[in-house]
Coordinates of C-alpha atoms in Angstrom, one line a residue:
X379 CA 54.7 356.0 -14.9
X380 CA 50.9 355.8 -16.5
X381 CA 50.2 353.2 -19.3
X382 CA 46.9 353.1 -21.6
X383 CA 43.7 352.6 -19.6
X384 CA 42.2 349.4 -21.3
X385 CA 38.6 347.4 -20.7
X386 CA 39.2 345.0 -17.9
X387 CA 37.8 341.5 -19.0
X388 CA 36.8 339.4 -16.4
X389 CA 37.3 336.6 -18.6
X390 CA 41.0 337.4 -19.4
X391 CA 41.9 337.8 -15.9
X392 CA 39.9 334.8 -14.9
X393 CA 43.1 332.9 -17.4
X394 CA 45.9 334.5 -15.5
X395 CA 46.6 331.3 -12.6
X396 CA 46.5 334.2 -9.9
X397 CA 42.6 334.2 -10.0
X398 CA 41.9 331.3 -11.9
X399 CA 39.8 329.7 -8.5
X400 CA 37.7 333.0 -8.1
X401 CA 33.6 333.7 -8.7
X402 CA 32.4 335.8 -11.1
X403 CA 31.4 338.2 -8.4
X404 CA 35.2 338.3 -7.4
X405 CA 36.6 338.4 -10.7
X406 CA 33.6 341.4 -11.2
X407 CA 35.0 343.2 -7.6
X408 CA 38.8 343.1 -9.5
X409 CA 37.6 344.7 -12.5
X410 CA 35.6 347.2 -10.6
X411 CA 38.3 348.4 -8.6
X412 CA 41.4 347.1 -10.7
X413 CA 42.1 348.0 -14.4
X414 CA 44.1 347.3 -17.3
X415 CA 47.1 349.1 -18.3
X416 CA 49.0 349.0 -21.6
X417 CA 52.5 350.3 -21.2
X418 CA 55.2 350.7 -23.7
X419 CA 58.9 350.0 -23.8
X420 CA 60.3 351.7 -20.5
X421 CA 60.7 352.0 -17.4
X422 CA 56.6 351.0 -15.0
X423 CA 58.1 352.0 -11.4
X424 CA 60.7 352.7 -9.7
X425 CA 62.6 350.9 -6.3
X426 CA 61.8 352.8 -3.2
X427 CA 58.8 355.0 -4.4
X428 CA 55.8 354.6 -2.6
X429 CA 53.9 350.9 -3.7
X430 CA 50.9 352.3 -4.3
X431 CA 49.8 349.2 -7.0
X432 CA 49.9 345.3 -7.2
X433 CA 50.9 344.3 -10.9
X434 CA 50.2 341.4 -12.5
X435 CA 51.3 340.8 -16.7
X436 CA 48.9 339.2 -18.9
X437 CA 51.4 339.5 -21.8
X438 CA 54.6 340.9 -22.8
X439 CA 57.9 341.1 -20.7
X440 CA 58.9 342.5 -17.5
X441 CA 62.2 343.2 -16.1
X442 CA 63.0 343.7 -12.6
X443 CA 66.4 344.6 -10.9
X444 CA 67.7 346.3 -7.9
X445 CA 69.8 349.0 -7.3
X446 CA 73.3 347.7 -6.1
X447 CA 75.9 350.5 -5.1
X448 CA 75.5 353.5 -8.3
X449 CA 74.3 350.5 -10.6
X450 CA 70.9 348.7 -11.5
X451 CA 71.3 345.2 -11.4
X452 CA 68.8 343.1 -13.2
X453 CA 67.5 340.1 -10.8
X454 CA 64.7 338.7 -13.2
X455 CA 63.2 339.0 -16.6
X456 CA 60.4 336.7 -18.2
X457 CA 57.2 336.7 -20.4
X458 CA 55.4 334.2 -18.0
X459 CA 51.9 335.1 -18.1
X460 CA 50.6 336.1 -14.5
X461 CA 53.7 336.8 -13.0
X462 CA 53.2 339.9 -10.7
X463 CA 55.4 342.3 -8.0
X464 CA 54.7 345.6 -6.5
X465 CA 52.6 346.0 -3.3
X466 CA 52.9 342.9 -2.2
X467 CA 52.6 343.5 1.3
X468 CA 50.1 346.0 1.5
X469 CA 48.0 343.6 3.5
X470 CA 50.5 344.2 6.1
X471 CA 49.5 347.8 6.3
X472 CA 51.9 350.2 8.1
X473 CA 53.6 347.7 10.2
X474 CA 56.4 347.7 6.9
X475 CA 57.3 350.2 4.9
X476 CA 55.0 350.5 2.0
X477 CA 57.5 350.8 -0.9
X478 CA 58.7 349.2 -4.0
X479 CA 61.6 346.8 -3.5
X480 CA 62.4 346.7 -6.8
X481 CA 62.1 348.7 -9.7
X482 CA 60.2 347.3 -13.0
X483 CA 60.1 348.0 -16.9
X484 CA 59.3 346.5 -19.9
X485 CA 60.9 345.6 -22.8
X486 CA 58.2 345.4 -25.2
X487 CA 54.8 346.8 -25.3
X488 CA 53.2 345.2 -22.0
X489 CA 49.3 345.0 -20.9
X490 CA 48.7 344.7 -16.9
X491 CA 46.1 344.1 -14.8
X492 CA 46.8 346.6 -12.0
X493 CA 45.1 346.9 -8.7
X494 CA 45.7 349.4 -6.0
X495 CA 47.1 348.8 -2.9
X496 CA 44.5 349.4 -1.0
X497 CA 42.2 347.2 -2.9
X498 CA 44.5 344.6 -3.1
X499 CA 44.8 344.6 1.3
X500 CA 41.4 345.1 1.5
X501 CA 40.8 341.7 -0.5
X502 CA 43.4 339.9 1.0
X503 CA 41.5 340.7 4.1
X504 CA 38.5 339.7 3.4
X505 CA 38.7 336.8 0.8
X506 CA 41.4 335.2 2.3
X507 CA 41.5 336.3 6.3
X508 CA 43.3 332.7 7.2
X509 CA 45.8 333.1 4.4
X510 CA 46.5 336.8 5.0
X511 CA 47.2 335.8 8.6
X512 CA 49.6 333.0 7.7
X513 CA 51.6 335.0 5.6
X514 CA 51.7 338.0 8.5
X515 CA 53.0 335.2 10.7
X516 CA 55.2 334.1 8.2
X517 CA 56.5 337.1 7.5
X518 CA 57.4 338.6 10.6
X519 CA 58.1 335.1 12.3
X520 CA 60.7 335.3 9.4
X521 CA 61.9 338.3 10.3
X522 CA 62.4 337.8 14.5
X523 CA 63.8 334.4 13.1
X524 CA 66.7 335.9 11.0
X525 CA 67.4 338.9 14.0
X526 CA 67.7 336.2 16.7
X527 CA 69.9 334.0 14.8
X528 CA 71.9 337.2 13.4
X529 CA 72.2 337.9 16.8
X530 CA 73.3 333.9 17.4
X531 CA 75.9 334.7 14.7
X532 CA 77.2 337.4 16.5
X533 CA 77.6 335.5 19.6
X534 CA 79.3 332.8 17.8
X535 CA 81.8 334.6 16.0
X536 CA 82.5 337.2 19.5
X537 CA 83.2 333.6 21.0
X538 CA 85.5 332.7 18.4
X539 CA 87.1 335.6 18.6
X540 CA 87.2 335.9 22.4
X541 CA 88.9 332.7 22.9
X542 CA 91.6 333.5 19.5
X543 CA 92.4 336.9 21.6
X544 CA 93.2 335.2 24.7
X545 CA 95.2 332.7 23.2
X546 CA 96.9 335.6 21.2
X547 CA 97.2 337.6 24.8
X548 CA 98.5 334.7 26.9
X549 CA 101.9 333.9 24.6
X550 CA 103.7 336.7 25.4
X551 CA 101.9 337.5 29.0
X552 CA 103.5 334.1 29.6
X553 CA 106.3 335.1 28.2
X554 CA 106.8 338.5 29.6
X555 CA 106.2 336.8 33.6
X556 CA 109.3 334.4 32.7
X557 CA 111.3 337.1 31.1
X558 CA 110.2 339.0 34.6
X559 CA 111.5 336.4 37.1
X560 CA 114.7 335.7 35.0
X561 CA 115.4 338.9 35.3
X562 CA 114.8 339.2 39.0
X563 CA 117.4 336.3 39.0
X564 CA 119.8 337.7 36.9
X565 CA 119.6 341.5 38.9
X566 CA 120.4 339.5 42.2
X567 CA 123.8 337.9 40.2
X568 CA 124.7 341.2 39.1
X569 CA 124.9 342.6 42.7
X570 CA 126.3 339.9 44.0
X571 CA 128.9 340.3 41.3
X572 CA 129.5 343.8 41.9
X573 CA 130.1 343.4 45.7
X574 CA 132.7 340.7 44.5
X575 CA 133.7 342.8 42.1
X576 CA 134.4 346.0 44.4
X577 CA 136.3 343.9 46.9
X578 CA 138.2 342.1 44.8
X579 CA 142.1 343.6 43.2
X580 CA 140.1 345.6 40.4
X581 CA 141.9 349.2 40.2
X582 CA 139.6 351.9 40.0
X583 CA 140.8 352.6 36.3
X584 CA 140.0 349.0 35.6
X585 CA 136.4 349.3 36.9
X586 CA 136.0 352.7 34.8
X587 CA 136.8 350.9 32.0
X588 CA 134.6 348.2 32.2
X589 CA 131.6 350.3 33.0
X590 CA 132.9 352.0 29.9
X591 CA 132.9 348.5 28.4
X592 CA 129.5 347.7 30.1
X593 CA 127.7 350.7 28.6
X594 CA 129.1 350.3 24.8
X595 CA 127.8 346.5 24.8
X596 CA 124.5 347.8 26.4
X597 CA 124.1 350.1 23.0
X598 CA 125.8 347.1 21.1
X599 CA 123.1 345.0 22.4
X600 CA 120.6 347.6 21.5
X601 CA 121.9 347.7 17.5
X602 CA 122.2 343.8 17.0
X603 CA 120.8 342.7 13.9
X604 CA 119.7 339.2 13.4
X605 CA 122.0 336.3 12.0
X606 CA 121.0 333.2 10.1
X607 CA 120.9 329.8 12.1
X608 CA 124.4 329.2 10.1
X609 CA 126.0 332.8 10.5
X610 CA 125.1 332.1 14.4
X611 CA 125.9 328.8 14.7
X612 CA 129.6 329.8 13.1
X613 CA 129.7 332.8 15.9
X614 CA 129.4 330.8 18.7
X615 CA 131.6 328.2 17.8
X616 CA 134.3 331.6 17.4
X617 CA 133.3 332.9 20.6
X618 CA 133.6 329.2 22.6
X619 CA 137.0 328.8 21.3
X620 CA 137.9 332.6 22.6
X621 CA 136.7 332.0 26.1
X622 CA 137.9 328.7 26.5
X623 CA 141.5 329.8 24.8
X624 CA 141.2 332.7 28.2
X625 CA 140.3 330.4 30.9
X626 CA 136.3 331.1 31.2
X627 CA 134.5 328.3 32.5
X628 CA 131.3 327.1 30.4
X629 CA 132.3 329.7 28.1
X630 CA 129.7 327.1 26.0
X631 CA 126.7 328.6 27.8
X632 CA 127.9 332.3 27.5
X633 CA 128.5 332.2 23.9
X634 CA 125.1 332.2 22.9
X635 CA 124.6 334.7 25.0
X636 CA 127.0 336.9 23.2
X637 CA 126.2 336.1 20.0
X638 CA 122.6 337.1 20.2
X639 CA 123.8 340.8 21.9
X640 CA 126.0 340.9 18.9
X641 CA 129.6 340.5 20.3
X642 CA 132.4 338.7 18.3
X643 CA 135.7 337.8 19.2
X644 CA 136.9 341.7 18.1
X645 CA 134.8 343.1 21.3
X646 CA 136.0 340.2 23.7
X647 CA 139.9 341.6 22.4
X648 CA 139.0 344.4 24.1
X649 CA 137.9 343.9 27.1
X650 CA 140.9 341.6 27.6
X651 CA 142.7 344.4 27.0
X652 CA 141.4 346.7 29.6
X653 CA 141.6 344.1 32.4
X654 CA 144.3 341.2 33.7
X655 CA 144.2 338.1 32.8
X656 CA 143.1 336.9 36.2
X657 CA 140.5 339.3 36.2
X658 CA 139.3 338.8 33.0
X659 CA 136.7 335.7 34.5
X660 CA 134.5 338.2 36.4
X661 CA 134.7 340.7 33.9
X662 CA 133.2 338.5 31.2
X663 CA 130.3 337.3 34.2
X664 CA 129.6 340.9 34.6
X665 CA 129.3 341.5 31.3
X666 CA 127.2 338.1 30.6
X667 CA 124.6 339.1 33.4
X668 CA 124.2 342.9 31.6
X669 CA 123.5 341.5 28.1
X670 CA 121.2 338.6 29.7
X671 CA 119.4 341.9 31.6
X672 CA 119.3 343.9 28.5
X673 CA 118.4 341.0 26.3
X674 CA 115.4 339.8 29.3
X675 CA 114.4 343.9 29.2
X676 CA 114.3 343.4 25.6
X677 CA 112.0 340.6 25.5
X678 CA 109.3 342.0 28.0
X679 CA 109.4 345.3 25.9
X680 CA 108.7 342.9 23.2
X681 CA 105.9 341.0 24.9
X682 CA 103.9 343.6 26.2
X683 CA 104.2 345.8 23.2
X684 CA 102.5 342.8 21.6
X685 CA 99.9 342.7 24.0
X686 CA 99.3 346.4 23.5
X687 CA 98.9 345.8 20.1
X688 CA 96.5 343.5 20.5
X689 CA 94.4 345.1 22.5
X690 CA 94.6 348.0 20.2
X691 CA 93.4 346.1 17.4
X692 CA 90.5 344.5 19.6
X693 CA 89.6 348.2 20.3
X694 CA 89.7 348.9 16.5
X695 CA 87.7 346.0 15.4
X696 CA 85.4 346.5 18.0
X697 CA 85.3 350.1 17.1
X698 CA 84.5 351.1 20.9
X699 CA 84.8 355.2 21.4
X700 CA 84.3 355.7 17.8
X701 CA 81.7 357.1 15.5
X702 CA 79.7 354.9 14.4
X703 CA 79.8 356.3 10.5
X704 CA 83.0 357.4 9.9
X705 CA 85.7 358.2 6.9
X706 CA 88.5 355.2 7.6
X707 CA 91.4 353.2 6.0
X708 CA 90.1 349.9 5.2
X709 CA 93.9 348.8 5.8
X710 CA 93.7 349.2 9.6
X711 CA 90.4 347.3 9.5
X712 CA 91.6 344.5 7.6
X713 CA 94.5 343.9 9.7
X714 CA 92.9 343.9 12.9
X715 CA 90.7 341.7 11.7
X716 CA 93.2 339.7 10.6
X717 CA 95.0 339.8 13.7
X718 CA 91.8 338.8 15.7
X719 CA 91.3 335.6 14.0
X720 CA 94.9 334.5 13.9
X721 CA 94.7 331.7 16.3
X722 CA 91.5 330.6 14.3
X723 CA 93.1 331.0 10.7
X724 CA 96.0 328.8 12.3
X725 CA 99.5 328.0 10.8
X726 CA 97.4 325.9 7.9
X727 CA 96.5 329.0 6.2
X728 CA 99.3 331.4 4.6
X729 CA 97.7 335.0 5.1
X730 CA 99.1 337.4 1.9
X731 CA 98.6 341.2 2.1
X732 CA 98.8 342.7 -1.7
X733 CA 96.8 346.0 -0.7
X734 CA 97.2 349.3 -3.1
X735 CA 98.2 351.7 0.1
X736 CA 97.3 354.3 -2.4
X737 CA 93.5 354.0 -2.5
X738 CA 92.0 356.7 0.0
X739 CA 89.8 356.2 2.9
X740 CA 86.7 355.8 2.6
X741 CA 83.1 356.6 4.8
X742 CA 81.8 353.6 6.3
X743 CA 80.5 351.9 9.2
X744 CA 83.8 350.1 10.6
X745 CA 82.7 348.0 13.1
X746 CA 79.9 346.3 10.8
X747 CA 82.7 346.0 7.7
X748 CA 84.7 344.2 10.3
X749 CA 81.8 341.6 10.8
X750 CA 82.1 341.3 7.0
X751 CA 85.6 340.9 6.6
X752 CA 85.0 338.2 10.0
X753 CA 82.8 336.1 8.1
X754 CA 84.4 336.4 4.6
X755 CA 87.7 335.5 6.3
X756 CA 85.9 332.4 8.0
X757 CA 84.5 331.3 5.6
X758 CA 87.9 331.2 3.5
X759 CA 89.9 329.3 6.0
X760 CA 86.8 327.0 6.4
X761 CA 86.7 326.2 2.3
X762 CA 90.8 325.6 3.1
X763 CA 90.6 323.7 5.7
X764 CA 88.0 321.4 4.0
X765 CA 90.8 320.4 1.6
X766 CA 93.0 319.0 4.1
X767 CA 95.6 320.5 3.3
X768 CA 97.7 324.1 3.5
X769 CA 96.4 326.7 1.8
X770 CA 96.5 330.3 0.9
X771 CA 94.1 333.3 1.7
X772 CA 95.1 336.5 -0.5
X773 CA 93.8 339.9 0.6
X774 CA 94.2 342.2 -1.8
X775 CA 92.9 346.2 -2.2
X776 CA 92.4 348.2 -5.7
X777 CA 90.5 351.1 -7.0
X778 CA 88.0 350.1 -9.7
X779 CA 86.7 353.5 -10.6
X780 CA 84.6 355.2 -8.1
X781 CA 85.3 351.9 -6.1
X782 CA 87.5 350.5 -3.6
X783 CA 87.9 346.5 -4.0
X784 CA 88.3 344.5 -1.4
X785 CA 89.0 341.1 -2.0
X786 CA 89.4 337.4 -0.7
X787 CA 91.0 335.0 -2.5
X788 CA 91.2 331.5 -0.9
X789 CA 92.8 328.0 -3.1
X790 CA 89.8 325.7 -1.1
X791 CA 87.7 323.5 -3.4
X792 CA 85.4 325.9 -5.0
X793 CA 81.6 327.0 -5.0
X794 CA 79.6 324.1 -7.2
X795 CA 78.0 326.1 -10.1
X796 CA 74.3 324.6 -8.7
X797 CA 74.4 326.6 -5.3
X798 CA 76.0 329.7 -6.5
X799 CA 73.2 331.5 -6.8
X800 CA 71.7 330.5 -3.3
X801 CA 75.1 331.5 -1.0
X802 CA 73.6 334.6 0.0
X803 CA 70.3 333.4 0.8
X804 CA 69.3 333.4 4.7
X805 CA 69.9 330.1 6.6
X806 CA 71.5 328.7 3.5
X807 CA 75.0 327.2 4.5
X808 CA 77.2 324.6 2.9
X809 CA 79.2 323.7 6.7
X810 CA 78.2 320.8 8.6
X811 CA 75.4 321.0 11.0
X812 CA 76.4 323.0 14.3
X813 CA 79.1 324.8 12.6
X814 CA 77.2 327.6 10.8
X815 CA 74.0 329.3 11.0
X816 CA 73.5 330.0 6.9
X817 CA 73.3 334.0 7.9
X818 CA 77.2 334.6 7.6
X819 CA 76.9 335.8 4.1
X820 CA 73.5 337.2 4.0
X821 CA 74.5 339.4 6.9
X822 CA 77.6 340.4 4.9
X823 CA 75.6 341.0 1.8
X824 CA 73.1 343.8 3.9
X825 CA 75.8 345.7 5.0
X826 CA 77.6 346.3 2.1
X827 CA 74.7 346.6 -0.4
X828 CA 71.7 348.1 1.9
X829 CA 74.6 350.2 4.5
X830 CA 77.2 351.0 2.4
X831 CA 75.6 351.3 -1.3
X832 CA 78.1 348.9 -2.6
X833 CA 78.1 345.6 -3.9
X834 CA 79.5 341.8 -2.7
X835 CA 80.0 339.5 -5.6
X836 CA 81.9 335.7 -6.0
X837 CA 83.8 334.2 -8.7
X838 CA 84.6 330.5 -8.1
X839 CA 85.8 327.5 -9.2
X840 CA 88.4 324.7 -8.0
X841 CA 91.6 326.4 -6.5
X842 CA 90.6 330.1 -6.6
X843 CA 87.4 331.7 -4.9
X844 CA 87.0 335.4 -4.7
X845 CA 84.8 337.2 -2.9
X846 CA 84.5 341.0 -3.8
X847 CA 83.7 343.7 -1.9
X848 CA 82.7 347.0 -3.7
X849 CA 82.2 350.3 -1.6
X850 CA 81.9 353.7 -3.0
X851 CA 84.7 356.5 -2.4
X852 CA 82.0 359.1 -1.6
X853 CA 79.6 359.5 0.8
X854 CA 76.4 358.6 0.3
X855 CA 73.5 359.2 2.5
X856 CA 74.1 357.1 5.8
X857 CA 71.7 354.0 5.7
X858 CA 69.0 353.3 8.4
X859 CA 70.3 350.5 10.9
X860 CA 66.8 349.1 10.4
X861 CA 67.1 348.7 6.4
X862 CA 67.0 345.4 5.1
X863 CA 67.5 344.6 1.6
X864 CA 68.0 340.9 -0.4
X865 CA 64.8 339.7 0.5
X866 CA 64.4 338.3 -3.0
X867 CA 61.1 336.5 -2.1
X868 CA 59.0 339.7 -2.2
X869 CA 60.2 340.5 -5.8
X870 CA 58.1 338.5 -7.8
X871 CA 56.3 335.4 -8.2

């Protein structure tokens, strides 16, 4: 947008604090290549556009905000003489991408001194060659700072969740190797027992009906339901009293046995009934040694279906063989998320799911919304922890709109008021020294505002933090990995 060409003063601009240290034969140079604009209520440029000027007010009042997900959100306003924004960096020529970062308008009739872009890096240069060269190294020293410490961050939290995963991996591969020998064990009883068995005085109706037997407890075993400690405790004292009222020896140790394949004192009836009573010993050890081996079988199905659903969700919050911009359930992302940092989150931290299975998918970048929900999560069981005592992280999905919400509720202490404004900042972190690197947050904040076109707010205070995640239901045009967005220092003065 064009505003009113006016007569530069060299005088007036000479007041603005900007230039108040230049000659006459710069402040001349400004006006001869510079000018004055006046512009009326509305909109001066626009975020993204090419930055073809440098602005600096000499009255009125400016307004400048980003664009966050579909909305403009205002990130300064003020009537402070000499305050300026626009092509800031133009000294840095093509080595950044020469375009507004923000967009600005006015809220009252506004005069400017404006200066092309070219002008402005061509002064910069010349007037100021050891300045322009401290801010190029300040800059981009800036820049390779933040990527090698991202990239620190990274490490950290692949560490963090390397060693959770292996903890998560080695209970039931532990479990599944003892299930394994047990049941090695218990295999070589049963064929002992069957040789015993088929030379002992067992008719050959007999032995039909206890492999009859043995088969119906094997899909008994299979339907079992779980019993309360109580309901159990009552079942085995039932079942001890049976077998020791029929001569079994230790029937104290089988009982528990039994009771966890779910047989009662109606099912021991009737295999009593198919055998004699001085058979009935080894028929009840035969049958002991099948439940144990179904209830062994049972357990490694158990363990190594968990370990293969672990390494399924390491696979999807890794996101290896998959696209890298994809439509996706935010659901499944969440949970293996959550499942990755279990051994981190800890029994400390109760973990509750309220997610709206209703909301669609939605197109995204998974693996890099799984970095967010990684540090979000973090962060939340760090602010519990800090209490010293348990806690609760919430996790809860809803459609606002357009939107899908995605939020983290944890009871920790609270964000102070003071630094609320500064938790996004790079290399600003509230944890102890060693224990973050003060990008967790800003990372966060790029990928959902500069990848996704959504928004990451907070609402604190003592008990009951909530950070929000916004992303858009539709597609928007996929975001260069390169962008970078939030750098709040180039917006103005």
């Amino acid at each position: 947008m064009s505003g009113q060409v006016m007569p530069c003063s060299p005088q007036e601009i000479a007041s603005l604090f900007l230039f108040e240290k230049l000659t006459p034969e710069q402040l001349g140079r400004l006006c001869g290549e510079g000018r004055v604009e006046r512009f009326e209520e509305g909109p001066v440029y626009t975020e993204g556009d090419p930055a073809t000027c440098f602005y600096v007010m000499i009255e009125g009042t400016v307004v400048l905000s980003r664009r966050v997900g579909g909305d403009d959100v205002e990130v300064s306003r003020t009537s402070q003489r000499g305050v300026y924004a626009g092509a800031m960096q133009a000294y840095l020529g093509d080595r950044v991408p020469q375009t507004y970062t923000n967009s600005m308008r006015v809220t009252e009739r506004t005069r400017f001194f404006v200066l092309p872009a070219q002008s402005f890096a061509d002064i910069m240069r010349e007037w100021f060659p050891m300045a322009a060269h401290l801010l190029e190294g300040l800059f981009f020293g800036s820049k390779n700072t933040q990527r090698a410490i991202g990239q620190r961050e990274r490490l950290l939290a692949l560490g963090s969740l390397s060693a959770g995963l292996t903890h998560e991996l080695n209970n039931p591969a532990a479990a599944a190797v003892r299930a394994t020998a047990t049941l090695r064990e218990r295999v070589g009883k049963m064929r002992h027992k069957l040789a015993h068995i088929s030379q002992g005085r067992f008719s050959s109706e007999s032995i039909a009906d206890l492999i009859e037997i043995q088969e119906r407890t094997v899909e008994r075993v299979a339907k079992a339901t779980a019993l309360s400690p109580l309901e159990a405790s009552d079942r085995e004292d039932e079942l001890s009293d049976w077998l020791d009222d029929h001569g079994i020896v230790e029937g104290w140790r089988i009982a528990p046995t039994f009771v966890q394949a779910g047989l009662d004192t109606d099912w021991l009836d009737q295999v009593a009934a198919s055998v004699s009573e001085d058979l009935l010993p080894g028929a009840i050890g035969w049958l002991n040694y099948t439940v144990e081996t179904e209830l062994l079988m049972d357990e490694i199905d158990d363990s190594t279906n968990r370990i293969s659903h672990l390494v399924d969700a390491a696979k999807q919050y890794s996101q290896l063989d998959r696209a890298p911009h994809r439509v996706v359930d935010v659901h499944e992302l969440l949970d293996s998320t959550l499942l990755m940092l279990s051994g981190k989150i800890g029994s400390g931290v109760r973990v509750v799911k309220d997610y709206d299975r209703s909301v669609p998918p939605v197109p995204a970048y998974p693996a890099e919304l799984n970095q967010v929900w990684t540090n979000l999560i973090d962060n939340a069981v760090f602010a519990i922890g800090s209490t010293g005592r348990d806690g609760t992280l919430t996790v809860r999905t809803a459609r606002e709109g357009d939107r899908l919400l995605v939020e983290f509720r944890d009871t920790g202490p609270g964000i102070p008021a003071d630094i609320r404004s500064r938790i996004f900042d790079p290399f600003f972190t509230t944890k102890p020294v060693g224990e973050g690197t003060g990008l967790g947050l800003d990372i966060s904040w790029r990928i959902v505002v500069s990848k996704h076109h959504g928004s990451l707010q907070v609402e604190s205070e003592p008990g009951d933090t909530r950070f929000q995640v916004l992303l858009p239901l539709t597609a928007p045009e996929p975001a260069s990995d390169s962008a970078s967005v939030h750098d709040t220092a180039e917006e103005t003065a």
